[in-house]
Coordinates of C-alpha atoms in Angstrom, one line a residue:
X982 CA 65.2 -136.0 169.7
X983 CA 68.3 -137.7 169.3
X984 CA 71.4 -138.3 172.4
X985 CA 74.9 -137.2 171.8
X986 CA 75.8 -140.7 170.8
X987 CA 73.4 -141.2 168.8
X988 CA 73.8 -138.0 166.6
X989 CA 77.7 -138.8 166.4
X990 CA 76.7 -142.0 164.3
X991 CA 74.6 -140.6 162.3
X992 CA 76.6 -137.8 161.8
X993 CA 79.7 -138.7 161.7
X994 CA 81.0 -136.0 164.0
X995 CA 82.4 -137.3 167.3
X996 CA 81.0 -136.6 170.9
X997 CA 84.1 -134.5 171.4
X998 CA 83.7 -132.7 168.7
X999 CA 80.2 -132.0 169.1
X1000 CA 80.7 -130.5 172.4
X1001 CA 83.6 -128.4 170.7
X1002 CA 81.2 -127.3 168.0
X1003 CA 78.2 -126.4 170.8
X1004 CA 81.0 -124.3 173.0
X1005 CA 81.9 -122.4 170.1
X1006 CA 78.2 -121.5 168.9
X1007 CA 78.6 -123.3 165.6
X1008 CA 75.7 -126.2 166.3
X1009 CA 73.6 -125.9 169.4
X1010 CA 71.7 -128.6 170.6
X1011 CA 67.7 -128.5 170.0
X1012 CA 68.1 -129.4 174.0
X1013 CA 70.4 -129.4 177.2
X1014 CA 68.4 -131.3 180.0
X1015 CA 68.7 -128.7 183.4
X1016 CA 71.4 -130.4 186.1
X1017 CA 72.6 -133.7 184.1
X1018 CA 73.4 -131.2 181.2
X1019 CA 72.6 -134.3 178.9
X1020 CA 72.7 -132.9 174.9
X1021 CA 69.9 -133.5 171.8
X1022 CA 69.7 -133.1 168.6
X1023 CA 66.6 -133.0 167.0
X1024 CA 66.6 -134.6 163.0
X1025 CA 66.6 -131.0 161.2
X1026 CA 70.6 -130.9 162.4
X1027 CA 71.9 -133.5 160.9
X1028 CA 72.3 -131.8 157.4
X1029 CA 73.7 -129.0 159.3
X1030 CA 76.1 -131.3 161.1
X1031 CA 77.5 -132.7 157.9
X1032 CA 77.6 -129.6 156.6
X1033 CA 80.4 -128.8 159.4
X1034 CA 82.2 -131.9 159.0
X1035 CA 82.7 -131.2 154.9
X1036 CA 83.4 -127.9 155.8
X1037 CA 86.2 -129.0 158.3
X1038 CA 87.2 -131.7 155.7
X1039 CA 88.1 -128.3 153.2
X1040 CA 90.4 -127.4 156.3
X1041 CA 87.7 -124.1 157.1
X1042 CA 88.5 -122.5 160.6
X1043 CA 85.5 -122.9 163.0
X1044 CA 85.3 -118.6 162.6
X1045 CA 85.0 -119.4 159.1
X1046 CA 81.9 -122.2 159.6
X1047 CA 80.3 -120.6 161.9
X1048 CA 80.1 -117.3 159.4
X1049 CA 78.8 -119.1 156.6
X1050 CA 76.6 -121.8 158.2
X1051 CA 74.9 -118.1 159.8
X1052 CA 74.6 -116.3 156.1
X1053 CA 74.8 -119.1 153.5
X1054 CA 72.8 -122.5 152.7
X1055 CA 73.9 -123.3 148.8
X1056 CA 77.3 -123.6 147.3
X1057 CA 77.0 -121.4 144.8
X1058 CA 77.0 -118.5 147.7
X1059 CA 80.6 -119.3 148.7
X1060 CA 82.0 -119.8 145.6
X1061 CA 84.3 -116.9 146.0
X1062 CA 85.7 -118.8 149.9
X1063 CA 85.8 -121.3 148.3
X1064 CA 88.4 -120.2 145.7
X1065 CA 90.1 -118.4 148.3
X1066 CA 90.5 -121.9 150.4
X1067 CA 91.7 -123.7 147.5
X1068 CA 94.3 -120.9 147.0
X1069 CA 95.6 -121.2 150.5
X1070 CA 95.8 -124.7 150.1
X1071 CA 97.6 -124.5 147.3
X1072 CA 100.2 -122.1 149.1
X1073 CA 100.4 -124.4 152.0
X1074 CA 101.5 -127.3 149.0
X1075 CA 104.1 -125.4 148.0
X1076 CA 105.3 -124.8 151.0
X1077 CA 105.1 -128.6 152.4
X1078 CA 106.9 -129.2 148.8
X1079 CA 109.6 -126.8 149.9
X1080 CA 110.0 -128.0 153.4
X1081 CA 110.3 -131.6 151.8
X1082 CA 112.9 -131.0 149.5
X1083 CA 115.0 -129.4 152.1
X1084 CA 114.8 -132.4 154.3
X1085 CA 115.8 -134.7 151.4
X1086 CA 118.9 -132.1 150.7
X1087 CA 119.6 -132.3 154.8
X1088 CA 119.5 -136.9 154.6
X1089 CA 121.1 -136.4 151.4
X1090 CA 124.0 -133.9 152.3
X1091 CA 124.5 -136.2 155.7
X1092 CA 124.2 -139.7 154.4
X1093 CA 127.1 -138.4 151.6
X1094 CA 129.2 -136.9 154.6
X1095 CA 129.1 -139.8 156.8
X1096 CA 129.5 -142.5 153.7
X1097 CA 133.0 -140.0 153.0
X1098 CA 134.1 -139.8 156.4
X1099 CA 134.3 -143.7 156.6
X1100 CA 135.5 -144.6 153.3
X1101 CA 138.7 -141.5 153.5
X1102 CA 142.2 -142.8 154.6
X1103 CA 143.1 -139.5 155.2
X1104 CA 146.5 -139.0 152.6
X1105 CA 147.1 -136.6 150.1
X1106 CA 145.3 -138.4 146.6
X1107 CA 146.1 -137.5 143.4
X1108 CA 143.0 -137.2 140.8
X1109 CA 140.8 -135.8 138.0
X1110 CA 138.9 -133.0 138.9
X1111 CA 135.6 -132.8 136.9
X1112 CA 134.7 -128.5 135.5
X1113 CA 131.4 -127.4 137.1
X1114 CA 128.9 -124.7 136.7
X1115 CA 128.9 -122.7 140.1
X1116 CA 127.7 -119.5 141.2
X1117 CA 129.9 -117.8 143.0
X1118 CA 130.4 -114.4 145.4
X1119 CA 133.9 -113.2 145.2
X1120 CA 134.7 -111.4 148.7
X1121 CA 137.1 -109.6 150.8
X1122 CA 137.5 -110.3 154.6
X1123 CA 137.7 -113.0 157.1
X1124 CA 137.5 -116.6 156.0
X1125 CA 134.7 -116.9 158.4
X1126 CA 132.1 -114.1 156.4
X1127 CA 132.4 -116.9 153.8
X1128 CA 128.3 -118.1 155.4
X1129 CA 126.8 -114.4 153.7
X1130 CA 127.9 -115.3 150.4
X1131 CA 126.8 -118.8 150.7
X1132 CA 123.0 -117.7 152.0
X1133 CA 122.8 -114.9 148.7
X1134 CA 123.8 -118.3 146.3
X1135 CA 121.3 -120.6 148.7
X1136 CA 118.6 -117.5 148.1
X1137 CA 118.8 -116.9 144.3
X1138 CA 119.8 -120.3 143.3
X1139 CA 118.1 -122.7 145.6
X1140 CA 116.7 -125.5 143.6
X1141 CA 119.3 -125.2 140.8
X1142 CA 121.9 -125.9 143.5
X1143 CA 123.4 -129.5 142.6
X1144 CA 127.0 -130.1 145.0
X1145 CA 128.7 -129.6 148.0
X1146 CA 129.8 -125.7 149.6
X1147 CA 133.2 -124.7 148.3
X1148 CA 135.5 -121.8 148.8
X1149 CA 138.1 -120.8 146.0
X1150 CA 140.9 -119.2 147.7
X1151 CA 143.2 -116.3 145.9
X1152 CA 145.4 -115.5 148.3
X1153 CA 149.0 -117.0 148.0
X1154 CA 149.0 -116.7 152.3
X1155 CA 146.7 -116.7 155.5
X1156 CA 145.5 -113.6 155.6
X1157 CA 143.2 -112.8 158.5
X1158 CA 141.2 -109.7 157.9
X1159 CA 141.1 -109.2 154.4
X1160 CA 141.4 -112.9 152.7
X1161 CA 140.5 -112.9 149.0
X1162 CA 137.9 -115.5 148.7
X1163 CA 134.8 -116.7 146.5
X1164 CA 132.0 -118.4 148.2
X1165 CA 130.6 -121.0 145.5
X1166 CA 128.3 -123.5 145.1
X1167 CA 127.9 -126.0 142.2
X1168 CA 124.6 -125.2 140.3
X1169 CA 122.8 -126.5 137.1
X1170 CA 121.6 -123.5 135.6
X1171 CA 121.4 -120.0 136.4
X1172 CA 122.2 -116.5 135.6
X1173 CA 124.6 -113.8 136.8
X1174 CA 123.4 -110.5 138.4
X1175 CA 124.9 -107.5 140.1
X1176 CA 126.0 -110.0 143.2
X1177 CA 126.6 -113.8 142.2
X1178 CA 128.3 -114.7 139.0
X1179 CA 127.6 -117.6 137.4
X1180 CA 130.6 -119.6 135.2
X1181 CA 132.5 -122.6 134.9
X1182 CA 134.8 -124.2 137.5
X1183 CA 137.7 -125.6 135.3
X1184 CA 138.9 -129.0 135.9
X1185 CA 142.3 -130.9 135.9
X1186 CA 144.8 -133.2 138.0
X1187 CA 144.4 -132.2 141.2
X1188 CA 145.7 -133.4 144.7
X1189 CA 143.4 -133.8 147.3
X1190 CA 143.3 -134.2 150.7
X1191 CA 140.4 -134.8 153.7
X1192 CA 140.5 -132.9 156.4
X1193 CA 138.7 -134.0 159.6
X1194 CA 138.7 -131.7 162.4
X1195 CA 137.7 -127.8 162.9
X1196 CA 138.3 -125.3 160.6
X1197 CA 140.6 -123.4 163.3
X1198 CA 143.4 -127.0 162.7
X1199 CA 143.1 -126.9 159.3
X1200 CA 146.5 -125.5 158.5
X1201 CA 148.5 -128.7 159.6
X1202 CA 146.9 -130.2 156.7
X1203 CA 147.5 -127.4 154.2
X1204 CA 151.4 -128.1 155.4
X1205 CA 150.6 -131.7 154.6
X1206 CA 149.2 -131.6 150.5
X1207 CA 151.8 -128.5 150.4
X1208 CA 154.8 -131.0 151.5
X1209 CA 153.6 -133.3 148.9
X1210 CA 153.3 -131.4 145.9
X1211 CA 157.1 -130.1 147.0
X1212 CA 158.6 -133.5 147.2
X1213 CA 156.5 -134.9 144.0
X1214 CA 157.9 -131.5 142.4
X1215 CA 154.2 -130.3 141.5
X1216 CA 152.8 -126.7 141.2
X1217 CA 149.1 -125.7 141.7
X1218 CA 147.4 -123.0 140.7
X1219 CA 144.8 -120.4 142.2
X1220 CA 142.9 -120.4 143.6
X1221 CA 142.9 -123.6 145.6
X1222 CA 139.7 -124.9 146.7
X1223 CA 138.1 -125.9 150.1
X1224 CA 134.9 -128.1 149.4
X1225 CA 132.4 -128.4 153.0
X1226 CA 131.7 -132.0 152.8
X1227 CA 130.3 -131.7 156.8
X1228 CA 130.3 -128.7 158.7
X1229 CA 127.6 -127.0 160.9
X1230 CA 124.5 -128.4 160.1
X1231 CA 121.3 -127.0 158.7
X1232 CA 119.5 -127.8 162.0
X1233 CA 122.5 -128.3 164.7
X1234 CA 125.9 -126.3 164.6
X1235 CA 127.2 -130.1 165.0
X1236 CA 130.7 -130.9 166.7
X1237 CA 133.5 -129.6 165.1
X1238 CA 135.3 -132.4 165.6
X1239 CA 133.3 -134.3 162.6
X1240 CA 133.7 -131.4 160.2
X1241 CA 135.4 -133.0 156.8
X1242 CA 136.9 -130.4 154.5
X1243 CA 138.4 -131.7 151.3
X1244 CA 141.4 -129.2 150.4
X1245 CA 141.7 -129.1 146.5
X1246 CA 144.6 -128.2 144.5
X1247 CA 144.9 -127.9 141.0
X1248 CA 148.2 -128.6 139.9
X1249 CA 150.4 -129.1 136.4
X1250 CA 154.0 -130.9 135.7
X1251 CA 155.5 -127.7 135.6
X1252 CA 157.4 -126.6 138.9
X1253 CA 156.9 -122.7 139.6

């Protein structure tokens, strides 16, 4: 007979988790002295012990060892578990791959918005506009229901997305219940169907201008890049853009105070 201790070393298993493994029927000790409650192994459980602790090593539940320790002694018996392990591994990959790539977009999106927060002076720019491929969901209603056609793009597209949140405005006003809007996202690839359509943002000279503060203020700097296009004597065309450089996060809802929204306008030399 062999102590606790002494079956943990040759084992491999530790005292904690042989007790765990005795309360839960899965390797009883050959003996359990009366009062001190003192635990021993005798040599024919040591292949049985290592047999738990590979077993644990392919991530099996204790359910699942304790059923096949009870009806199986050879490999080739649980062939069939262990395909089925090795598949739900497999899906618990994917999904670690998934949930990684979502925390690079989140550093990625925030280290971008933080870098343009502190580089922006805040005045109406003038610049070149690159054409994108986005895939958009053209809408009616408040500005605000812009979020469901951003979650169908986020749903359909989701790896293939490749820039920043925009929405392309249509509407030559403020209009608070039934806004003419598209909710876009820059993409690499993709395909149209019956509820996003997929096509290419044009590009141009456009003026620009960061906007730091909630949406709700965000018409004080619509007067701003308006004033200047009137005094430079520029038109722009629809729709004009809004492009979510920080807003509510994917995690916290943030402070609105932070959120930067670059306002886009398109514009030519000729004066409408």
């Amino acid at each position: 007979m062999f102590s606790i201790g002494e079956f943990s070393k040759m084992t491999g298993l530790t005292i904690k988790s042989l007790r765990f493994y005795h309360e839960q029927g899965v390797l009883t000790p050959s003996r359990v002295e009366a009062g001190s409650g003192y635990r021993y192994y005798s040599e024919t459980q040591i292949e049985t012990a290592r047999v738990i602790a590979r077993l644990r090593e392919l991530e099996f539940s204790v359910a699942d060892v304790r059923e096949i320790l009870s009806n199986h002694s050879d490999d080739a018996d649980i062939i069939e578990r262990l395909r089925s392990q090795r598949a739900v591994i497999k899906e618990r990959m994917k999904k670690v791959r998934d949930i990684a790539g979502l925390l690079d977009q989140i550093i990625v999106h925030e280290t971008e918005a933080t870098q343009t927060m502190n580089q922006t002076n805040y005045a109406v720019e003038e610049k070149s506009v690159e054409p994108c491929l986005i895939a958009s969901v053209r809408m009616k209603g408040a500005y605000g229901e812009c979020g469901k056609g951003f979650a169908k793009i986020g749903h359909r597209m989701g790896r293939f997305i490749n820039g920043k949140p925009m929405l392309l405005q249509h509407d030559t006003e403020y209009k608070e219940n039934d806004a003419d809007f598209e909710a876009c996202m820059p993409i690499k690839k993709g395909q149209s169907n019956e509820e996003i359509t997929v096509k290419e943002l044009p590009g141009g000279r456009a003026l620009s201008l960061m906007h730091l503060g909630p949406y709700e203020e965000i018409g004080r700097s619509y007067e701003k890049i308006m004033k200047h296009a009137k005094t430079q004597s520029l038109s722009y065309h629809l729709p004009t853009r809004e492009i979510y450089h920080k807003g509510p996060g994917m995690i916290f809802k943030g402070n609105p105070k932070k959120y930067l929204t670059e306002i886009v306008f398109l514009i030519s030399d000729d004066v409408s």
